[in-house]
mmCIF file of N, CA and C in Angstrom:
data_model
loop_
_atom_site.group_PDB
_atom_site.id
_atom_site.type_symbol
_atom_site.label_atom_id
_atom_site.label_comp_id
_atom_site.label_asym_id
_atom_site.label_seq_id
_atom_site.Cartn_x
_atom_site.Cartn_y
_atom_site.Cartn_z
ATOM 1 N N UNK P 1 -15.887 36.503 72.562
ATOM 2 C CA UNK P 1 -16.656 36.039 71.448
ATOM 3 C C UNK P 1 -17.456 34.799 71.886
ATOM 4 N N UNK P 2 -19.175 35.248 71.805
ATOM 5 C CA UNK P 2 -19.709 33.559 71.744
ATOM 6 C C UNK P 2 -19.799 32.527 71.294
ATOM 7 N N UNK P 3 -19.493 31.246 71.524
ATOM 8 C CA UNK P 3 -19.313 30.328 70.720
ATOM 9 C C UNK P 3 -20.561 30.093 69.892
ATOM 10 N N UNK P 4 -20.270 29.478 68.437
ATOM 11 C CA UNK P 4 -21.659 28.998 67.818
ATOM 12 C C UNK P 4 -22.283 28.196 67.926
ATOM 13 N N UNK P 5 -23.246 28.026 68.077
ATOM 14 C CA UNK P 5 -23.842 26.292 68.744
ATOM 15 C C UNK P 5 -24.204 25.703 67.373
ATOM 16 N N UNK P 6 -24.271 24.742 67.471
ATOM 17 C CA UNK P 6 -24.200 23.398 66.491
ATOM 18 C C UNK P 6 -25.840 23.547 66.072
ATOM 19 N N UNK P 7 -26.356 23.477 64.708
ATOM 20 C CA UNK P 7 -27.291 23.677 64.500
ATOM 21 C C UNK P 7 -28.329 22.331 65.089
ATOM 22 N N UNK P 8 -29.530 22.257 66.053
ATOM 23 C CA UNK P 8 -30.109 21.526 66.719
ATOM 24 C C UNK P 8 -31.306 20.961 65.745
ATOM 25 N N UNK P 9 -31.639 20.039 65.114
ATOM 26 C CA UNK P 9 -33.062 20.108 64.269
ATOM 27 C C UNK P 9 -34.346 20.049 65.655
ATOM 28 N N UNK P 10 -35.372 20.849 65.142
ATOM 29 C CA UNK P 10 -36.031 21.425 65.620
ATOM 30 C C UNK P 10 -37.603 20.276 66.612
ATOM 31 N N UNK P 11 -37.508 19.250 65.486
ATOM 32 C CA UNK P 11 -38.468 18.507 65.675
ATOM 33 C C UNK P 11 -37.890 17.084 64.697
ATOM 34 N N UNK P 12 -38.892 16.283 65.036
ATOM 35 C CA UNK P 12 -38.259 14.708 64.273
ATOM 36 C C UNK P 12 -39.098 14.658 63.150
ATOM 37 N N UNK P 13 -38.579 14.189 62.239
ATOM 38 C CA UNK P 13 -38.777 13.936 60.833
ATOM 39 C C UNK P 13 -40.308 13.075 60.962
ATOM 40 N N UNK P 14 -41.560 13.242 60.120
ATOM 41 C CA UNK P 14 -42.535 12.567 60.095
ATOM 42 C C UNK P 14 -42.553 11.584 59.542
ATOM 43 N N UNK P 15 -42.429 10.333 60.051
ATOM 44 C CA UNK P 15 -42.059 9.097 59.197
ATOM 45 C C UNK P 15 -43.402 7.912 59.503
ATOM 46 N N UNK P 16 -44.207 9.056 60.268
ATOM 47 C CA UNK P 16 -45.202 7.793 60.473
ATOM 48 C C UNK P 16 -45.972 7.079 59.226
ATOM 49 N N UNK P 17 -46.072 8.155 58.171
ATOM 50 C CA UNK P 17 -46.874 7.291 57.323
ATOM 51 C C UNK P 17 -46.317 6.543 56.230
ATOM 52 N N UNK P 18 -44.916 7.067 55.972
ATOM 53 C CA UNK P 18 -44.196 5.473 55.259
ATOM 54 C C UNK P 18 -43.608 4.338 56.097
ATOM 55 N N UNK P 19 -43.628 4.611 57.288
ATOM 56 C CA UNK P 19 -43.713 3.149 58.077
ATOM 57 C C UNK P 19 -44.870 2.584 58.058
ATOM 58 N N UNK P 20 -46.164 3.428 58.223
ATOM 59 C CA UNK P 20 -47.549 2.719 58.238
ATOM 60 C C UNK P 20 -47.590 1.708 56.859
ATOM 61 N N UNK P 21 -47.083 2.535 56.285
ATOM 62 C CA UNK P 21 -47.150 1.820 54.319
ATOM 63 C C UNK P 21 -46.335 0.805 54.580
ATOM 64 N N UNK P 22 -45.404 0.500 54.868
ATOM 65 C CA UNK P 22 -43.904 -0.911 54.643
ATOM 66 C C UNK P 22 -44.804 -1.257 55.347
ATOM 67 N N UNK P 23 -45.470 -1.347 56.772
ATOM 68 C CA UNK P 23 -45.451 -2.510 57.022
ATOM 69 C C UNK P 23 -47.250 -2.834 56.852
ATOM 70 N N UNK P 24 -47.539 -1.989 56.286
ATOM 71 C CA UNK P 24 -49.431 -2.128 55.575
ATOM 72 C C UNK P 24 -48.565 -3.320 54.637
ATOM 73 N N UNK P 25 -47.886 -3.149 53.755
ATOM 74 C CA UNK P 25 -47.297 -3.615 52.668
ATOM 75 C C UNK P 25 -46.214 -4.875 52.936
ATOM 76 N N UNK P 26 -45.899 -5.073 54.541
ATOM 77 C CA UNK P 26 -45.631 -6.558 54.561
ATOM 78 C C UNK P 26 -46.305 -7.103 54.978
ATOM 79 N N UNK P 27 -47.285 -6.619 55.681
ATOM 80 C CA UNK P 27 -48.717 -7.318 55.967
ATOM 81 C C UNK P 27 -49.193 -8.229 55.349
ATOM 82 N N UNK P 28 -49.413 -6.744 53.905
ATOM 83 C CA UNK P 28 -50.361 -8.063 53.110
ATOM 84 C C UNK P 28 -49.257 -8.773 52.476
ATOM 85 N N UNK P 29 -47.933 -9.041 52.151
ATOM 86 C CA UNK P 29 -47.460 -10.016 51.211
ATOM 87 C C UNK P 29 -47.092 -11.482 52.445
ATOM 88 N N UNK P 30 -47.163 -10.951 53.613
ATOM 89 C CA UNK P 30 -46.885 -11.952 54.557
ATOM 90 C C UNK P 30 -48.349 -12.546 54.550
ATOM 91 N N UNK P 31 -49.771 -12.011 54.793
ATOM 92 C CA UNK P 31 -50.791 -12.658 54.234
ATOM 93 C C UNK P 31 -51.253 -13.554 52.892
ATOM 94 N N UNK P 32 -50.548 -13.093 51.873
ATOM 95 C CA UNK P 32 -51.095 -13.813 50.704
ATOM 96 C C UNK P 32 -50.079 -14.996 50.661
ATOM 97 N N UNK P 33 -49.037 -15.309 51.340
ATOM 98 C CA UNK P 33 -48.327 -16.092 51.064
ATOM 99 C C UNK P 33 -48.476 -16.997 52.037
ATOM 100 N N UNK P 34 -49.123 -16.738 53.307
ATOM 101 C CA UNK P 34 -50.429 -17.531 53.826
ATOM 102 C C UNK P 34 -50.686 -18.070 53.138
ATOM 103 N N UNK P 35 -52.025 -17.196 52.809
ATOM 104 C CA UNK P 35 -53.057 -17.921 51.905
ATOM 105 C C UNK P 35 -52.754 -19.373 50.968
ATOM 106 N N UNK P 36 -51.865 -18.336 50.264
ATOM 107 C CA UNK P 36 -51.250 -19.693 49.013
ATOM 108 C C UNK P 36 -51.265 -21.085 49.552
ATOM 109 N N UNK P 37 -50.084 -20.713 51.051
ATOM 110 C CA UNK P 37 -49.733 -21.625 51.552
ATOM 111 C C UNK P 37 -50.949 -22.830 51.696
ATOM 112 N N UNK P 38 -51.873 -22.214 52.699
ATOM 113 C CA UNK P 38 -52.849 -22.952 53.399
ATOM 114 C C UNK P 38 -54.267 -23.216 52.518
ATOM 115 N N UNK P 39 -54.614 -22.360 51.058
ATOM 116 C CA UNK P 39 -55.748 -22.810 50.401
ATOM 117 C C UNK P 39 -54.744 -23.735 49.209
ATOM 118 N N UNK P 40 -53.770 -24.220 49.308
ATOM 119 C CA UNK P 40 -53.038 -24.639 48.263
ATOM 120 C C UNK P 40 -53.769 -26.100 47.706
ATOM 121 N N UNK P 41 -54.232 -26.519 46.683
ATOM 122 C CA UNK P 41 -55.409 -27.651 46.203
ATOM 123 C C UNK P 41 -54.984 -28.897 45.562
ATOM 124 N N UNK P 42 -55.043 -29.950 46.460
ATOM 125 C CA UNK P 42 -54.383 -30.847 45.845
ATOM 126 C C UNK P 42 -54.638 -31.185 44.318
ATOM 127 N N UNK P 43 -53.595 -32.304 44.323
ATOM 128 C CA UNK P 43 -53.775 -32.465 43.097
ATOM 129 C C UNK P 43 -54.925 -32.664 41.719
ATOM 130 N N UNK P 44 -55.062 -32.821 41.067
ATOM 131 C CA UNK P 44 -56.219 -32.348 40.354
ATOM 132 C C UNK P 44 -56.825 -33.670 39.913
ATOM 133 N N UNK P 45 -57.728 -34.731 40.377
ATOM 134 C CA UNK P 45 -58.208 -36.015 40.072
ATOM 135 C C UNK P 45 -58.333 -36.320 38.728
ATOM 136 N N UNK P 46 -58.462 -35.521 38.066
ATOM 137 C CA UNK P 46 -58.645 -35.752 36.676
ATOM 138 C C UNK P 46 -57.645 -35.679 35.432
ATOM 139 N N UNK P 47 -56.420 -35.404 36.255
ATOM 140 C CA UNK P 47 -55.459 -35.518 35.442
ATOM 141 C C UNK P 47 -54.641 -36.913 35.499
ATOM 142 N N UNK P 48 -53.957 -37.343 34.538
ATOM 143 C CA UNK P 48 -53.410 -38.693 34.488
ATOM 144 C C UNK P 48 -51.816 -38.465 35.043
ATOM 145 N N UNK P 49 -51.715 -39.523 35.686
ATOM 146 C CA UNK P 49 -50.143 -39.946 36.219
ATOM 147 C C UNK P 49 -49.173 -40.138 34.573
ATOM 148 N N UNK P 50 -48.176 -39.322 34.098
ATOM 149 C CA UNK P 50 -47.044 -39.764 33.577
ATOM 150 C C UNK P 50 -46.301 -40.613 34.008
ATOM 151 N N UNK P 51 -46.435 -42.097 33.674
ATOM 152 C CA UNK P 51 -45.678 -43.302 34.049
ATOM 153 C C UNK P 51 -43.882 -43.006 33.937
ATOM 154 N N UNK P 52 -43.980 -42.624 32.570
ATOM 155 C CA UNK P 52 -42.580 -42.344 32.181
ATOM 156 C C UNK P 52 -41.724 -41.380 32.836
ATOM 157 N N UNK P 53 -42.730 -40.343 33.180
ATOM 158 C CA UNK P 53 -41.879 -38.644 33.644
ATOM 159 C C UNK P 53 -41.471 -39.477 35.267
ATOM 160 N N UNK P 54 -42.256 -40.389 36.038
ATOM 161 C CA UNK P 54 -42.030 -40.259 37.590
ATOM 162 C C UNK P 54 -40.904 -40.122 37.923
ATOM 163 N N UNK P 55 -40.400 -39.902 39.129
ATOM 164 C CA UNK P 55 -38.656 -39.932 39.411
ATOM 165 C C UNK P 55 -37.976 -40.366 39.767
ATOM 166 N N UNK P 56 -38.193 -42.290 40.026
ATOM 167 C CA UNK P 56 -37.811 -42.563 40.164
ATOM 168 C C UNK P 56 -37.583 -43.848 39.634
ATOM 169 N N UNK P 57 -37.826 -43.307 38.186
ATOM 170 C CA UNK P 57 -38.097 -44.100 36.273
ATOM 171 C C UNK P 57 -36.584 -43.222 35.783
ATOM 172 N N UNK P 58 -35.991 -43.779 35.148
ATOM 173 C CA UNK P 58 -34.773 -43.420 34.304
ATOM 174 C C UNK P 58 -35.522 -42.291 33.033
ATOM 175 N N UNK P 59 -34.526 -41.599 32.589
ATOM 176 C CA UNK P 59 -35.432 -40.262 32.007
ATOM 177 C C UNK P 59 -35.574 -40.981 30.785
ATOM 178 N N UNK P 60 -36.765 -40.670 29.922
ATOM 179 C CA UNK P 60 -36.935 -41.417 28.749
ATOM 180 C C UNK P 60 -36.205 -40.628 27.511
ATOM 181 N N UNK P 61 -35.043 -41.451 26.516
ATOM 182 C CA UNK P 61 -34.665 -41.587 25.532
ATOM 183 C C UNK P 61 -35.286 -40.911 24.436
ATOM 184 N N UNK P 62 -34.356 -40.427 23.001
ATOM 185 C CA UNK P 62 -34.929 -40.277 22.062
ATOM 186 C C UNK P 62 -35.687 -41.763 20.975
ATOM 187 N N UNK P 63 -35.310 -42.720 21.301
ATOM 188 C CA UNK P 63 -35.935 -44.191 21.157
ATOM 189 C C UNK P 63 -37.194 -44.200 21.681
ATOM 190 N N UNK P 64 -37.435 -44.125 22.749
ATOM 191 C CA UNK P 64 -38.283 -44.529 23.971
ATOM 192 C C UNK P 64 -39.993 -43.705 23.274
ATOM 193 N N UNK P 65 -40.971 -44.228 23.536
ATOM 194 C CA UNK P 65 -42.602 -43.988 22.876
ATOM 195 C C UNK P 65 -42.908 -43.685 24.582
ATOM 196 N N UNK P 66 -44.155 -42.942 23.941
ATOM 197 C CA UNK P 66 -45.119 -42.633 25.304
ATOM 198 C C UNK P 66 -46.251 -44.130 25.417
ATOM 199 N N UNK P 67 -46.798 -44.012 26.235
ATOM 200 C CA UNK P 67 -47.159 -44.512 26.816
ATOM 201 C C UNK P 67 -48.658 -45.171 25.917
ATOM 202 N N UNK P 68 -49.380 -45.783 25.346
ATOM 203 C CA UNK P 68 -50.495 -45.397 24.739
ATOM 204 C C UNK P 68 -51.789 -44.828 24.954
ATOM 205 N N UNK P 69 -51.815 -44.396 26.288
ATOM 206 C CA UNK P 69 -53.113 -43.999 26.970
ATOM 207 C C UNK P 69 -52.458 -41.925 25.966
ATOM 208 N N UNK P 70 -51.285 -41.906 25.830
ATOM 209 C CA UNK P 70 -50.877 -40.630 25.560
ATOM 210 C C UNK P 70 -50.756 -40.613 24.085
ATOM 211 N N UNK P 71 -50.888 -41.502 23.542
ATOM 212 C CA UNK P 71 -50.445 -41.079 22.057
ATOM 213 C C UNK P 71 -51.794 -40.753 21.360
ATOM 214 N N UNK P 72 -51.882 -39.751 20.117
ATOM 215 C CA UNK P 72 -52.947 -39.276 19.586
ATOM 216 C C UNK P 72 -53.301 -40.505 18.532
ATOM 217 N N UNK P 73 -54.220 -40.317 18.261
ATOM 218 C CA UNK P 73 -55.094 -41.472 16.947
ATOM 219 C C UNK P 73 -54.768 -41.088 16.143
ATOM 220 N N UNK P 74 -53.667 -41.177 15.259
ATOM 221 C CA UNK P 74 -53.708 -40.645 13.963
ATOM 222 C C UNK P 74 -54.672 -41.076 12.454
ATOM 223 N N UNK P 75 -55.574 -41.892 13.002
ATOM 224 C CA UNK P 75 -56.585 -42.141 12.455
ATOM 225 C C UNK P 75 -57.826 -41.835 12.112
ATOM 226 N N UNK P 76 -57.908 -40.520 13.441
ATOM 227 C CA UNK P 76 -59.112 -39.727 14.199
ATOM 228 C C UNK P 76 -59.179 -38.674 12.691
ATOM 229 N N UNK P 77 -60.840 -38.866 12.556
ATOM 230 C CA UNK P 77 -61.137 -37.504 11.980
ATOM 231 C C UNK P 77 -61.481 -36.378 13.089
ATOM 232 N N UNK P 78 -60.940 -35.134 12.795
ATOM 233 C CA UNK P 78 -61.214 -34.071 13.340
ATOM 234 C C UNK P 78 -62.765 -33.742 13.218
ATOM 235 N N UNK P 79 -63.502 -33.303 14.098
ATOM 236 C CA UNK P 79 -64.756 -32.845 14.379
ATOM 237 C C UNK P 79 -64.874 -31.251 13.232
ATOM 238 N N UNK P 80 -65.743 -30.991 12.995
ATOM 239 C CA UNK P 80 -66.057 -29.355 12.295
ATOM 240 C C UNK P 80 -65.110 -28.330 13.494
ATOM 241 N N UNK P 81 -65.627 -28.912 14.774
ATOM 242 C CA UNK P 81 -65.342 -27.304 15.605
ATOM 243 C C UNK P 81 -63.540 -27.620 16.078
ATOM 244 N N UNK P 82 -63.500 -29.033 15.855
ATOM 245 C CA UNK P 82 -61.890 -28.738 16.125
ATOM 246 C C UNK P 82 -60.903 -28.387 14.686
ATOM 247 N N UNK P 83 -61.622 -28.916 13.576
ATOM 248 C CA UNK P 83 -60.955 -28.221 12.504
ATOM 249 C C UNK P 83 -60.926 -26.533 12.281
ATOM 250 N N UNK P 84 -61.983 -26.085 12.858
ATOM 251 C CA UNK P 84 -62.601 -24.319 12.829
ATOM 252 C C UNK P 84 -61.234 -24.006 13.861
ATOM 253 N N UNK P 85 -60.708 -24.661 15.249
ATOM 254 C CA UNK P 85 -60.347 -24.289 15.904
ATOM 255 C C UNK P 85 -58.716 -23.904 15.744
ATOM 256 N N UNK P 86 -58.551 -25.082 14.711
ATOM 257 C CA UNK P 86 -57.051 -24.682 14.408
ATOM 258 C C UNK P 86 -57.128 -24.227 12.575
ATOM 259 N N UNK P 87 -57.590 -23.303 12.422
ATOM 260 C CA UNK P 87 -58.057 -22.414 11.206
ATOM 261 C C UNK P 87 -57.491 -21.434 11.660
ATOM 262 N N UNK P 88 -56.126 -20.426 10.757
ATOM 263 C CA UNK P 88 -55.294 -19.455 11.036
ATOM 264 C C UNK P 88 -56.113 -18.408 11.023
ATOM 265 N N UNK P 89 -55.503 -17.887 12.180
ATOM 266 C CA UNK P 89 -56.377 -16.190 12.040
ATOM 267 C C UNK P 89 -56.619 -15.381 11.156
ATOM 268 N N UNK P 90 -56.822 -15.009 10.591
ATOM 269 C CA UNK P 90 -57.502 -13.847 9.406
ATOM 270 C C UNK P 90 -57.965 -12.296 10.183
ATOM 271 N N UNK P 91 -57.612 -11.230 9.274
ATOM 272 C CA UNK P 91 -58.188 -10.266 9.270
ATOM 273 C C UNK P 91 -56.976 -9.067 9.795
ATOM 274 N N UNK P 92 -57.631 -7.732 10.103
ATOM 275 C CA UNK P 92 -56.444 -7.305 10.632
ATOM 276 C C UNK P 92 -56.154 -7.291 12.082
ATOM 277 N N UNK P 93 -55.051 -7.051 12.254
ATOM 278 C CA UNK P 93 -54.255 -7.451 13.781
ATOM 279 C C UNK P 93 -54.274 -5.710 14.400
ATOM 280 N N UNK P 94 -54.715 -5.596 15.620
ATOM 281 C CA UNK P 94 -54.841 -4.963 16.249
ATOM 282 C C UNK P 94 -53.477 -3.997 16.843
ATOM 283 N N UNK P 95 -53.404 -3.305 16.638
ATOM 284 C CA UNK P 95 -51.569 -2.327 16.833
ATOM 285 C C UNK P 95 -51.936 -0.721 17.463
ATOM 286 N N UNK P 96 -51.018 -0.472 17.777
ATOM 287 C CA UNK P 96 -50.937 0.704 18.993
ATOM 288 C C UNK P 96 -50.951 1.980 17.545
ATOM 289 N N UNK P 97 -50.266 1.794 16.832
ATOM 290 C CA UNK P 97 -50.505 2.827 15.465
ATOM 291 C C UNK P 97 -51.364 2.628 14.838
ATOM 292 N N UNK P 98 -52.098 3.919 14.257
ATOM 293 C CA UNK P 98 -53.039 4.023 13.254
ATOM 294 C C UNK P 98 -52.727 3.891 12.325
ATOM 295 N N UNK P 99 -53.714 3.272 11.772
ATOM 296 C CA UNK P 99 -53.772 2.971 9.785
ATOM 297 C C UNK P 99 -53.352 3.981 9.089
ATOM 298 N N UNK P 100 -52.989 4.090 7.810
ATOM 299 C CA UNK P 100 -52.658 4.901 7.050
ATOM 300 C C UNK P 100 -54.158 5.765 6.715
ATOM 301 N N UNK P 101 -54.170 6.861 6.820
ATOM 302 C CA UNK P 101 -55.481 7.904 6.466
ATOM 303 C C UNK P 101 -56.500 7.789 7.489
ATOM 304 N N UNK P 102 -56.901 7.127 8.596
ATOM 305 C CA UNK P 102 -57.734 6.916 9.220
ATOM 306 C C UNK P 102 -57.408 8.422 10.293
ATOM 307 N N UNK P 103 -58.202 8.737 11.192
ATOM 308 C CA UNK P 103 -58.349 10.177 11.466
ATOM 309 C C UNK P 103 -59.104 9.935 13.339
ATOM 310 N N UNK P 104 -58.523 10.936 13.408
ATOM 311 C CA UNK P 104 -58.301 10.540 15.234
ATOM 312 C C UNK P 104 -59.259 10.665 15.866
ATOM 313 N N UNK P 105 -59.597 10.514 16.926
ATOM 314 C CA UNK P 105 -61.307 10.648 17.471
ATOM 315 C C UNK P 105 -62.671 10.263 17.452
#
């Protein structure tokens, strides 16, 4: 009696193009995290230093006031377009379901 031989696979599995993909795909996340790295923008000149927040200021208290360059005027009249701006939304709100009777197409 001949022995059975062990089934041999015939050829190798095609794996070239999800290796091409992983590493297309660490490519780019190893690139953008470059990027980040090296276009990263300092700080923004026009923003103000928090005296109080720095870290190596004791954390400020429920006592404790901001600073006055930070506190609002409560004296200030609001402009037309900043009163318009905080004016509650109106009308109807936009939803994934249709209205009652409205008709498809």
């Amino acid at each position: 009696m001949t022995k059975p031989h062990p089934h041999k696979p015939t050829a190798q599995p095609k794996t070239f193009g999800i290796n091409a993909l992983s590493i297309g795909a660490a490519a780019i996340g190893l690139g953008g995290a470059l990027l980040a790295v090296f276009l990263r923008s300092k700080a923004n000149p026009a923003e103000h230093a928090a005296p109080d927040l720095a870290l190596d200021k004791p954390r400020p208290g429920a006592t404790d006031r901001a600073p006055a360059a930070f506190r609002p005027d409560p004296t200030a009249v609001p402009t037309k377009a900043e009163r318009e701006s905080l004016r509650p939304a109106t009308g109807p709100a936009p939803s994934f379901a249709a209205d009652r009777g409205s008709t498809l197409g």
